[in-house]
Coordinates of C-alpha atoms and ligand atoms in Angstrom, one line a residue:
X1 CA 8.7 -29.8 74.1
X2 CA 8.4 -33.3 75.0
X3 CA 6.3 -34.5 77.9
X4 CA 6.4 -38.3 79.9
X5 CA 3.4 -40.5 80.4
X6 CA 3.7 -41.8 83.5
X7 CA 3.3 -46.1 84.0
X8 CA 0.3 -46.8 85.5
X9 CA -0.4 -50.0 87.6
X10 CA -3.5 -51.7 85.8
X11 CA -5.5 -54.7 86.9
X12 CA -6.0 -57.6 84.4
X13 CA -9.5 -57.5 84.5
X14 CA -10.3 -60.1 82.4
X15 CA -9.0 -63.4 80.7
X16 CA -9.1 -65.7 78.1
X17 CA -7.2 -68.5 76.1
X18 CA -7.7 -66.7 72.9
X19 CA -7.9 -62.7 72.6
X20 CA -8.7 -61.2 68.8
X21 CA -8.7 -57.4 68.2
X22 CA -10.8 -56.3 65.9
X23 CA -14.4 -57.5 64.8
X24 CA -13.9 -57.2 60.9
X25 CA -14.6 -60.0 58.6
X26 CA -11.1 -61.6 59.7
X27 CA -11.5 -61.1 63.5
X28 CA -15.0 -62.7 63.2
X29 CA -13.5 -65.6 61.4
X30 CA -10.7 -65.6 64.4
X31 CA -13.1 -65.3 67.0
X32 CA -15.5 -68.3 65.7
X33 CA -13.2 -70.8 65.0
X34 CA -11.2 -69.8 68.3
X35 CA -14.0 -70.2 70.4
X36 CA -15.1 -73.7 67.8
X37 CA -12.2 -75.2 69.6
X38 CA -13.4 -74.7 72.8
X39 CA -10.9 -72.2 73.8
X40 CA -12.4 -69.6 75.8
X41 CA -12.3 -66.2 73.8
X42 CA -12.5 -62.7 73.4
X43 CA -13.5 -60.4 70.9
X44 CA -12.5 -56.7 71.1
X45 CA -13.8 -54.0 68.7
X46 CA -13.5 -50.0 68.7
X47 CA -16.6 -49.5 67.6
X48 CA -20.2 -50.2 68.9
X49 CA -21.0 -52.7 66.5
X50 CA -18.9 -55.7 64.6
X51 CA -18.6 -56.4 60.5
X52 CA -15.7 -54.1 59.9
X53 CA -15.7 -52.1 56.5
X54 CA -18.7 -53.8 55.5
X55 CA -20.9 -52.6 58.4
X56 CA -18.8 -49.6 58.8
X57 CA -18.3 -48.5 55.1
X58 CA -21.2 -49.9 53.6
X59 CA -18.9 -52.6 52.0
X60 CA -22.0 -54.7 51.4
X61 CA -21.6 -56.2 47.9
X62 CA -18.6 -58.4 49.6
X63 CA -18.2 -60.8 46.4
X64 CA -19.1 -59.4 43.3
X65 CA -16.0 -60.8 42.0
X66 CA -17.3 -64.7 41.8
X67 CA -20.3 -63.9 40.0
X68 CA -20.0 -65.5 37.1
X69 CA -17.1 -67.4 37.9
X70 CA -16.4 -71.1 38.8
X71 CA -15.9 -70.2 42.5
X72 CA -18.2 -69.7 45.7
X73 CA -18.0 -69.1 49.1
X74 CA -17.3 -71.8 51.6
X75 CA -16.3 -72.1 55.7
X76 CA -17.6 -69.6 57.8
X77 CA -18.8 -67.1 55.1
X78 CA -20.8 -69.6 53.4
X79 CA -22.8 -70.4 56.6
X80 CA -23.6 -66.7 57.2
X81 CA -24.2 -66.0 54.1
X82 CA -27.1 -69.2 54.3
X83 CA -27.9 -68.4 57.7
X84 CA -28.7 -64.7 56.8
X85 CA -30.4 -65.1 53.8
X86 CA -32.8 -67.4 55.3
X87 CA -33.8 -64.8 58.5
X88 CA -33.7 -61.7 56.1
X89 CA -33.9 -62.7 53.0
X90 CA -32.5 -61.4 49.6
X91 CA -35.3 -59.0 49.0
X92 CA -32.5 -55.6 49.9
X93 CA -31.3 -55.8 45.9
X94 CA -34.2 -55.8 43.5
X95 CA -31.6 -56.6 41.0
X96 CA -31.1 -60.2 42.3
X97 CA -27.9 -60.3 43.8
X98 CA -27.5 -62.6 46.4
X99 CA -24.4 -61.8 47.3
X100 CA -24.9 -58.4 49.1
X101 CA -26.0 -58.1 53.1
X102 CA -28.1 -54.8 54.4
X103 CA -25.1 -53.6 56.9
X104 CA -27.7 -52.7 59.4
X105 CA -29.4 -56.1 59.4
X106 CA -25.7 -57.9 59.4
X107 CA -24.6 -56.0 62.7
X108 CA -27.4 -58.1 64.6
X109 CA -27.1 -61.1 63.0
X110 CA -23.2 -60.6 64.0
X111 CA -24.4 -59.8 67.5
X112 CA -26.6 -63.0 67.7
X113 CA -23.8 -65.6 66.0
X114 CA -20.9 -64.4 69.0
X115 CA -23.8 -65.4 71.1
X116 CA -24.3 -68.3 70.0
X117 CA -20.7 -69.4 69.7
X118 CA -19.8 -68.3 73.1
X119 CA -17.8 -65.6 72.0
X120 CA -17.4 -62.8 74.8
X121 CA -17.7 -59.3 73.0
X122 CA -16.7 -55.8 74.5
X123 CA -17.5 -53.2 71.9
X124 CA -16.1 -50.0 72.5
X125 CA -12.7 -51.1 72.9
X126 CA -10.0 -49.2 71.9
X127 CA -6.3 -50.9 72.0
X128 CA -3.1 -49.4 71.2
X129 CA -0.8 -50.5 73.9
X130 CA 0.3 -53.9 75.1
X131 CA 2.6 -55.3 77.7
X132 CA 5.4 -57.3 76.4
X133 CA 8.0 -59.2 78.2
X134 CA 10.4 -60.9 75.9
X135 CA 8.8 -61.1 73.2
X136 CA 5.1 -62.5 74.7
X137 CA 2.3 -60.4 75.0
X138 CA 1.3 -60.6 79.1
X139 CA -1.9 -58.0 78.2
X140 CA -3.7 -55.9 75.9
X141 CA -4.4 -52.8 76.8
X142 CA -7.9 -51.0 76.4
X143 CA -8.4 -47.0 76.5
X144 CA -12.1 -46.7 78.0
X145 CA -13.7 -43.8 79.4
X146 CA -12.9 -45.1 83.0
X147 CA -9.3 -45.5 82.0
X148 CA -6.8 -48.2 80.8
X149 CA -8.2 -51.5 80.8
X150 CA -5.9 -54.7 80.4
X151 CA -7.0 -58.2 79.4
X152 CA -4.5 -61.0 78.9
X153 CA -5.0 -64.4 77.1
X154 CA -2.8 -67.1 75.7
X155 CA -2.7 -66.0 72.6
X156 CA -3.6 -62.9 71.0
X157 CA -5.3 -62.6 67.2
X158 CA -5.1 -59.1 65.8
X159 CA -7.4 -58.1 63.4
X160 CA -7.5 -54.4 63.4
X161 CA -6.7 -54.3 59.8
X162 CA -3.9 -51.6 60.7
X163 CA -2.1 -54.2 62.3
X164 CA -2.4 -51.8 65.6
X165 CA -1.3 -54.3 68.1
X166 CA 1.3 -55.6 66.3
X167 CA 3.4 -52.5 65.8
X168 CA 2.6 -51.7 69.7
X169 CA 4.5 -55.1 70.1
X170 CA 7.3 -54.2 68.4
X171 CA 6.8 -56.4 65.3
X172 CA 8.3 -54.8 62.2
X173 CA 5.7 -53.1 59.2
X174 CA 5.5 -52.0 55.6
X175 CA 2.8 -49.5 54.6
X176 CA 1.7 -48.8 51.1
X177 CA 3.2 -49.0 47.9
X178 CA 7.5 -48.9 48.0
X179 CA 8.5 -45.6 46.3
X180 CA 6.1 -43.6 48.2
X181 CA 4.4 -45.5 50.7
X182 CA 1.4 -44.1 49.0
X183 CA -1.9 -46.6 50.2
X184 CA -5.2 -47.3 48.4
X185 CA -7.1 -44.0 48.8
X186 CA -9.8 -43.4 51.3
X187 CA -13.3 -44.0 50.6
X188 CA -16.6 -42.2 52.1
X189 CA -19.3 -44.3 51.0
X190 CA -22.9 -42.5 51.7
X191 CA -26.4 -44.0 50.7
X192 CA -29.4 -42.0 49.1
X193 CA -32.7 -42.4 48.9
X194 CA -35.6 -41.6 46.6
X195 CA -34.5 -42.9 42.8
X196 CA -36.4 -44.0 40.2
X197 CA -36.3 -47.8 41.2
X198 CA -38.5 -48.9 38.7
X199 CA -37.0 -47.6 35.9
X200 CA -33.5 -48.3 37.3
X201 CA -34.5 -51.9 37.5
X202 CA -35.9 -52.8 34.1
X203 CA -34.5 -53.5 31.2
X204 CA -31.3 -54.5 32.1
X205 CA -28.9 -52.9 34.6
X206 CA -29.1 -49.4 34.0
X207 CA -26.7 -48.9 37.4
X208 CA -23.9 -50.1 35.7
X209 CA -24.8 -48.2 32.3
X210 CA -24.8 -45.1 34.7
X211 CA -21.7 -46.6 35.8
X212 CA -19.9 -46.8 32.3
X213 CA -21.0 -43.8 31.1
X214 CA -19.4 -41.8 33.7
X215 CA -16.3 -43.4 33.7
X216 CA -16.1 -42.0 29.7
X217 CA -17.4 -38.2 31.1
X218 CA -14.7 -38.3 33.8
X219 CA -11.8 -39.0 31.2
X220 CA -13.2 -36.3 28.9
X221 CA -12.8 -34.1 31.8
X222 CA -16.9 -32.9 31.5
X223 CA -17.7 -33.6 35.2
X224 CA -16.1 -30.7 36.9
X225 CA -15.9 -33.0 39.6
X226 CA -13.0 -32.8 42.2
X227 CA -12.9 -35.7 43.5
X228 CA -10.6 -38.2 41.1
X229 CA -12.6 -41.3 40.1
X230 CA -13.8 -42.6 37.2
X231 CA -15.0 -45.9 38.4
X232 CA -18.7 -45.9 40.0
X233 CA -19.2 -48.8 41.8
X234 CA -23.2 -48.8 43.2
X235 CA -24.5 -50.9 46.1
X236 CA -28.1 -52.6 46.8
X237 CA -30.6 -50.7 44.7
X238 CA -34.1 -51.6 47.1
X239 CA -37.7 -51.6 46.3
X240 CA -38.0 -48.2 48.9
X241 CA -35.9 -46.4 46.3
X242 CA -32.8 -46.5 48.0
X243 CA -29.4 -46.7 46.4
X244 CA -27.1 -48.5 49.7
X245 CA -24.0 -47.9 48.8
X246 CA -22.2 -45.4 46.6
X247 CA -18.8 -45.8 46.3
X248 CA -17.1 -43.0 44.9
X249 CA -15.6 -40.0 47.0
X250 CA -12.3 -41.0 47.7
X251 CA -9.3 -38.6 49.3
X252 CA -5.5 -39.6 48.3
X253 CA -2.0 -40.2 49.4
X254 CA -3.6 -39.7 53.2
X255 CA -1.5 -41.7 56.0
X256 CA -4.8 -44.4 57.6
X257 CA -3.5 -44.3 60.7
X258 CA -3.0 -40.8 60.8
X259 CA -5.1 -38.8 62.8
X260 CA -4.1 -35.5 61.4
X261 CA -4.9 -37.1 57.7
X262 CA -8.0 -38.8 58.6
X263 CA -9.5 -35.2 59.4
X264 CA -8.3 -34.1 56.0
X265 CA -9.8 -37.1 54.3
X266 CA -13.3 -37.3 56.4
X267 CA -13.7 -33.6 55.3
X268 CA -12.6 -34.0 52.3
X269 CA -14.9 -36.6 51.1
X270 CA -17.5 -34.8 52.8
X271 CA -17.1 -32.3 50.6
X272 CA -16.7 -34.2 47.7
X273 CA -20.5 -36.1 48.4
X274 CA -22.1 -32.2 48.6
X275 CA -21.0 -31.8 45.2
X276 CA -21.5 -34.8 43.9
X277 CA -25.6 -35.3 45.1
X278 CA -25.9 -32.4 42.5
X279 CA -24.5 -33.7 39.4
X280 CA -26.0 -37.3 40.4
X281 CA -29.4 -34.8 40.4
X282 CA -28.4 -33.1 37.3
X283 CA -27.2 -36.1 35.2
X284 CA -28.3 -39.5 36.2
X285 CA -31.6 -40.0 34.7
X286 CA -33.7 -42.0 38.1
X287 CA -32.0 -39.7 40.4
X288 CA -33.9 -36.8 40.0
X289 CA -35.3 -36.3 42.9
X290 CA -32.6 -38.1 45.7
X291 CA -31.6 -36.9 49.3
X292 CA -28.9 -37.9 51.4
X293 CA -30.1 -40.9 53.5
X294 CA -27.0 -41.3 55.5
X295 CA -23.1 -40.7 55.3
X296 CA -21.0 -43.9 56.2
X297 CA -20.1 -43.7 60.0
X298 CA -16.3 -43.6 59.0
X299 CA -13.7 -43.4 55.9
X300 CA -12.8 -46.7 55.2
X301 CA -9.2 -48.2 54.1
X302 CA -8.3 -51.3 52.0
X303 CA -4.8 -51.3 52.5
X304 CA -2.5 -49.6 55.5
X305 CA 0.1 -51.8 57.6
X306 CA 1.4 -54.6 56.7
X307 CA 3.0 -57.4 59.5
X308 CA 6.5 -58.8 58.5
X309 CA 5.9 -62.3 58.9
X310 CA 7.7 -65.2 58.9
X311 CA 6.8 -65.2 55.1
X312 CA 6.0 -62.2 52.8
X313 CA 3.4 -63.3 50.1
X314 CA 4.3 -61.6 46.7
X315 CA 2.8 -61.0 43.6
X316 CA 5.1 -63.9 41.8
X317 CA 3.5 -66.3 44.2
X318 CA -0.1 -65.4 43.2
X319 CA 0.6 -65.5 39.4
X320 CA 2.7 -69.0 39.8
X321 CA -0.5 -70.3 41.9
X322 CA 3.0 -71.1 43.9
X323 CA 2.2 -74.2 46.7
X324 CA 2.9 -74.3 50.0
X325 CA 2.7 -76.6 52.6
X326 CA 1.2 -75.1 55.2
X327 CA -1.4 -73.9 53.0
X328 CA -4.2 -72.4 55.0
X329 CA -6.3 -70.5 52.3
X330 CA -7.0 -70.8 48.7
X331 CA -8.5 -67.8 46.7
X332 CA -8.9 -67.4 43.3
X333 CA -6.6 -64.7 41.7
X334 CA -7.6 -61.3 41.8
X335 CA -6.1 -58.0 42.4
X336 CA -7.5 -54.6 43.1
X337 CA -5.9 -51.6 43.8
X338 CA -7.2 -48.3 43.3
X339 CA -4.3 -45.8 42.6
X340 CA -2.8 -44.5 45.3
X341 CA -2.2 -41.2 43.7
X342 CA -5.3 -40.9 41.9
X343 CA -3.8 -41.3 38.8
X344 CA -6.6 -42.7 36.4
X345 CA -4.6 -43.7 33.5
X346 CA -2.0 -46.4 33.5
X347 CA -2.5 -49.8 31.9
X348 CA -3.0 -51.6 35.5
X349 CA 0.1 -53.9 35.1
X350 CA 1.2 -55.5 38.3
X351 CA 5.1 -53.6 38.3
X352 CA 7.2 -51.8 36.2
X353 CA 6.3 -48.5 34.1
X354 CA 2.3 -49.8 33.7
X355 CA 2.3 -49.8 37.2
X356 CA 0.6 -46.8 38.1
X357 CA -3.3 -46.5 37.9
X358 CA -6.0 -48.8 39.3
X359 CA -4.7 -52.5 39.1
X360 CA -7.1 -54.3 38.4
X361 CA -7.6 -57.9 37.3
X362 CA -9.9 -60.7 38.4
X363 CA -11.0 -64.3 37.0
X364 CA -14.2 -64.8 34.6
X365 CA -15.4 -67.7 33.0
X366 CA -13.9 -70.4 33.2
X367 CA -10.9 -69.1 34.5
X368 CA -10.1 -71.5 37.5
X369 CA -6.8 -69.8 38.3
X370 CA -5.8 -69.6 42.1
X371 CA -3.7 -68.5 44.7
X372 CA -2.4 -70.0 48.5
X373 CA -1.5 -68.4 51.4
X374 CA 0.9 -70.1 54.0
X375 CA 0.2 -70.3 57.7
X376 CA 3.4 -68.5 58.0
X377 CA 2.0 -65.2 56.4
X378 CA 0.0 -65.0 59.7
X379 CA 3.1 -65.6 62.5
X380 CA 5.0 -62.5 63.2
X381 CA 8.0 -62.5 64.2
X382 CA 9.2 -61.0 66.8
X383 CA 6.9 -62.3 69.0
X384 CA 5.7 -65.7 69.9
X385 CA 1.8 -65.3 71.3
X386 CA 0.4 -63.2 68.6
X387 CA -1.1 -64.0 65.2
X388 CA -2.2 -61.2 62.4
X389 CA -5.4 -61.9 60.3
X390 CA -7.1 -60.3 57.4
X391 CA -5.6 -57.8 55.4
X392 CA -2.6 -57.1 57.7
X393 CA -1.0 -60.1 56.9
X394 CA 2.4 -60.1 56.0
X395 CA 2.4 -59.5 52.1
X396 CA 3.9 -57.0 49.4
X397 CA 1.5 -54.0 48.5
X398 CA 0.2 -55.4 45.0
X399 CA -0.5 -59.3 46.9
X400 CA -2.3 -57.8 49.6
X401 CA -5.2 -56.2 47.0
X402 CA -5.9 -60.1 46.6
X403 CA -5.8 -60.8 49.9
X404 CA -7.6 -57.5 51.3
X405 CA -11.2 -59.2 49.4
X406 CA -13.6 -59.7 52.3
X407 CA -14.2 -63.6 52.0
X408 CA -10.2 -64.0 52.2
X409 CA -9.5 -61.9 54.6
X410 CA -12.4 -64.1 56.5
X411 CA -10.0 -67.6 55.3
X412 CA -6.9 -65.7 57.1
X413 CA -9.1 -65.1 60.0
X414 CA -10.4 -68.5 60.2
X415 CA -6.8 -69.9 60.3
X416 CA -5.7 -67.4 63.3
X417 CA -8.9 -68.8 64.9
X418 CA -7.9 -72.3 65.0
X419 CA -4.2 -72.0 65.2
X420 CA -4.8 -70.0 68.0
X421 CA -7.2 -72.7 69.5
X422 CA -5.6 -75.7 68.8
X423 CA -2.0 -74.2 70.0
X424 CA -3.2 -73.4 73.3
X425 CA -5.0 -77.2 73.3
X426 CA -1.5 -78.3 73.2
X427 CA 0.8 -76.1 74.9
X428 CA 2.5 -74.8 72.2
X429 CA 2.8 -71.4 70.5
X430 CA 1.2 -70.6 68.1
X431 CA 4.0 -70.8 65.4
X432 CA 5.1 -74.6 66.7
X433 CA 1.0 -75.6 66.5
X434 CA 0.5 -78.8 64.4
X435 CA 0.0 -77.2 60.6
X436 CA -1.5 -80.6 59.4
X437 CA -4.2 -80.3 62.6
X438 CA -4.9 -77.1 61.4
X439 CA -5.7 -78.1 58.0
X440 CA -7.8 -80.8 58.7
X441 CA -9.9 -78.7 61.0
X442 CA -10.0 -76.1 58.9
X443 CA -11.5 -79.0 56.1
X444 CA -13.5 -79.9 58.6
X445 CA -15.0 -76.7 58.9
X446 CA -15.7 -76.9 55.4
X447 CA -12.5 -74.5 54.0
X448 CA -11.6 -75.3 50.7
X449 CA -7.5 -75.9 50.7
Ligands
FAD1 C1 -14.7 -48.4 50.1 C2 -14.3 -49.8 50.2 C3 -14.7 -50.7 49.3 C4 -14.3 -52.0 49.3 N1 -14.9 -52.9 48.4 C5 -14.7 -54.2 48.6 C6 -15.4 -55.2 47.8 O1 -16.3 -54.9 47.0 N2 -15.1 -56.5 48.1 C7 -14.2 -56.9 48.9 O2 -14.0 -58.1 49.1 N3 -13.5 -56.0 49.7 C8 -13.7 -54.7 49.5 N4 -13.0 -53.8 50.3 C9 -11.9 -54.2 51.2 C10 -12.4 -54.8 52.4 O3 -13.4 -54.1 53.0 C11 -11.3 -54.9 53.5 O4 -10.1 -55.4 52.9 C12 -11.7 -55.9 54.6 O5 -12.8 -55.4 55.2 C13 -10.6 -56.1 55.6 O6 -11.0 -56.9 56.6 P1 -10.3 -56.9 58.0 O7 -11.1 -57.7 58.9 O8 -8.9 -57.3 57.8 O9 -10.3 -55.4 58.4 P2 -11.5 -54.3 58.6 O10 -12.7 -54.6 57.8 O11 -10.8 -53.0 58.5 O12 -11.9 -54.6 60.1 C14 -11.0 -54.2 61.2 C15 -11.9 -54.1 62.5 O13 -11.0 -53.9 63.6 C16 -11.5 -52.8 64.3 N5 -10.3 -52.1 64.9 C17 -9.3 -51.4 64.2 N6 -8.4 -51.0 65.0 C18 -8.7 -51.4 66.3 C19 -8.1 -51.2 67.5 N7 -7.0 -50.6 67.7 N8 -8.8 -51.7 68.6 C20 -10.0 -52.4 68.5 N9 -10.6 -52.5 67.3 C21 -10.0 -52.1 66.2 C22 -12.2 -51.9 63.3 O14 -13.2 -51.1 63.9 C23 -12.8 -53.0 62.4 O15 -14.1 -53.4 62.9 C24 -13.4 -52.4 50.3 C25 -12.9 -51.5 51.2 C26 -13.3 -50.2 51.1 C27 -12.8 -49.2 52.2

């Protein structure tokens, strides 16, 4: 049986020279250096709060990867990462790392900078429809409880990660890896509260020794765990004995924009955190006596759609630190990819038989090693009043778990944000804007190209 939704005549109740769809870390980048250009602009998020998978998933610990390294945050991130720290501090890790928000304290911070900046937010805003007319978007359209909403705007940003108003535009996708179209798996992250923090703090790290040795248990297949992980990762450990952010219960080969599969995977991991607050009891010495503070509000992805843009970055490109002209974000090399399949062995190369297994390789030391992504990456085609931003952007499945890290995913943002502005300043769209204007601004705004 099939049935017909019938058109419905909406008013455009609002408008704007810059719309951007999503309030993750690229949409926030979009949205600031949109409305830095003295477009007017819009921000629209599902939920009832902005940060994305780091307010949403617990995703706190954003740049682990550049500790240590000879690289460090600059543009946009760097300034909220400065202005945080000085209103709330670093005092949420005892074990000193300044690179982790609290997710509760980053949603008002968020709330407070689109304030300042003069960016209008409507939370609660649902799209997954828009009106084209030969290949321009004329509106976006919101679901609310009172209805369909549209809002129109010059140009549109999206940032949904799923590349949700994209595909309702007609623009052409890939999703997950090529023989299977297997993505990253879902993760669950939950937070508990009462360990040891003391004696998880001295000495050393004793998180990541935790860490290590149950990666070693999980291969000798002691856990009789079900969910498939061996990795660990931990979040802030705080003085109040809570642990922020474990990241471990993960559900595979589930579809992200799938209702029907999110249920599995929500209920899933669910599952999979019951079972797992016991053996954390029974096993982790500090976790004795733990409860459940609080379940992330929503499984979170790190890969779905990907745009076809006017250029697809690859893998090649990253490991020949390939140039481009219209050069628009710079980001040391890293890639990480959780297997799709949950297949824990594999030796992580980036194609061919070793392909299988978490891929996972980032710069240490000295290792100055880099990659660019063009402009181009964020124009679809298809259409010619929409950009993509964050980790939508058109790339092959092993590239975009480089560009899928927070802080880059804020670069790509930062770049819709400005094309965007500076392409309505001169009448054009956004894929004719002047790509030597939007580097320098984006220099200006103290981006690293
Ligand atoms: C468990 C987990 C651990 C991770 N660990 C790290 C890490 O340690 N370091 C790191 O750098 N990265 C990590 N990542 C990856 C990183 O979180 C993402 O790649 C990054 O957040 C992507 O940013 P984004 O802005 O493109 O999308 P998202 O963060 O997904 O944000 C998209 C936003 O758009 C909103 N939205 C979506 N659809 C719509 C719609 N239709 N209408 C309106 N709003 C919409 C969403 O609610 C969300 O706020 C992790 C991801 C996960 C899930």
């Amino acid at each position: 049986m099939t049935v017909t939704i019938r058109p419905k005549e909406v008013q455009v109740s609002r408008e704007a020279d810059v719309l951007v769809v999503g309030g993750g870390p690229a949409g926030i980048g979009a949205a600031v250096s949109a409305a830095r250009t003295g477009a007017s602009t819009i921000l629209l998020e599902k939920r009832g709060f902005l940060g994305g998978n780091i307010t949403a998933c617990y995703v706190e610990t954003c740049n682990w990867f550049l500790t240590g390294t000879k690289f460090s945050t600059h543009g946009l991130y760097a300034e909220i990462e400065d202005a945080y720290r000085l209103e709330y501090g670093r005092s949420h890790d005892i074990r000193g790392d300044s690179s982790r928000f609290s997710a509760d304290y980053l949603r008002i911070y968020l709330d407070e900078l689109m304030e300042k900046e003069g960016v209008q937010v409507l939370l609660h805003s649902f799209v997954n429809d828009v009106v084209v007319e030969n290949g321009h978007i004329l509106a976006v359209i919101i679901q609310t409880k009172q209805g369909p909403m549209a809002v129109s705007a010059k140009v549109v940003i999206d940032a949904t990660g799923d590349g949700d108003v994209a595909v309702a535009a007609g623009v052409p996708f890939k999703q997950g890896r090529d023989k299977d179209g297997f993505c990253q798996p879902g993760t669950l992250n939950f937070r508990v509260v009462g360990v040891d923090a003391r004696y998880l703090s001295e000495q050393g790290d004793k998180l990541k020794e935790i860490g290590r040795k149950f990666e070693k248990e999980y291969l000798s297949g002691r856990t009789g765990l079900d969910c498939k992980r061996k990795d660990l990762p931990f979040g802030r450990l705080t003085n109040a004995g809570m642990i922020s952010y474990i990241n471990y219960p993960c559900s595979y080969m589930i579809d992200p924009t799938s209702n029907v599969d999110l249920s599995r995977g929500e209920v899933e991991c669910r599952r999979y955190i019951k079972q797992f607050m016991k053996y954390m009891r029974n096993n982790f010495h500090g976790f004795e006596g733990i409860e459940l503070a609080s379940i992330a509000p929503e499984i979170g992805f790190r890969d779905s759609r990907r745009i076809e843009g006017k250029y697809c970055l690859t893998h090649q490109d990253i490991e020949e630190d390939r140039r481009f002209d219209d050069v628009i974000c710079v980001f040391p090399r890293m890639y990480d990819m959780l297997s799709p399949d949950g297949y824990m062995l594999g030796d992580g190369a980036l194609e061919g038989e070793g392909n299988r297994g978490h891929i996972f390789v980032h710069i240490t030391g000295d290792d100055d090693r880099t990659f660019q992504v063009p402009y181009r990456c964020l124009v679809p085609v298809k259409t010619d009043n929409l950009l993509v931003a964050g980790r939508c952007i058109s790339s092959t499945h092993v590239a975009e778990s480089g560009v899928r890290a927070i802080f880059a995913c804020m670069l790509t943002g930062q770049a819709a944000g400005t094309g965007a502005g500076l392409s309505v300043q001169a009448g054009v769209s956004p894929e004719k804007v002047d790509i030597g204007g939007v580097q320098k601004s984006l220099r200006d705004q103290g981006l690293r190209l």
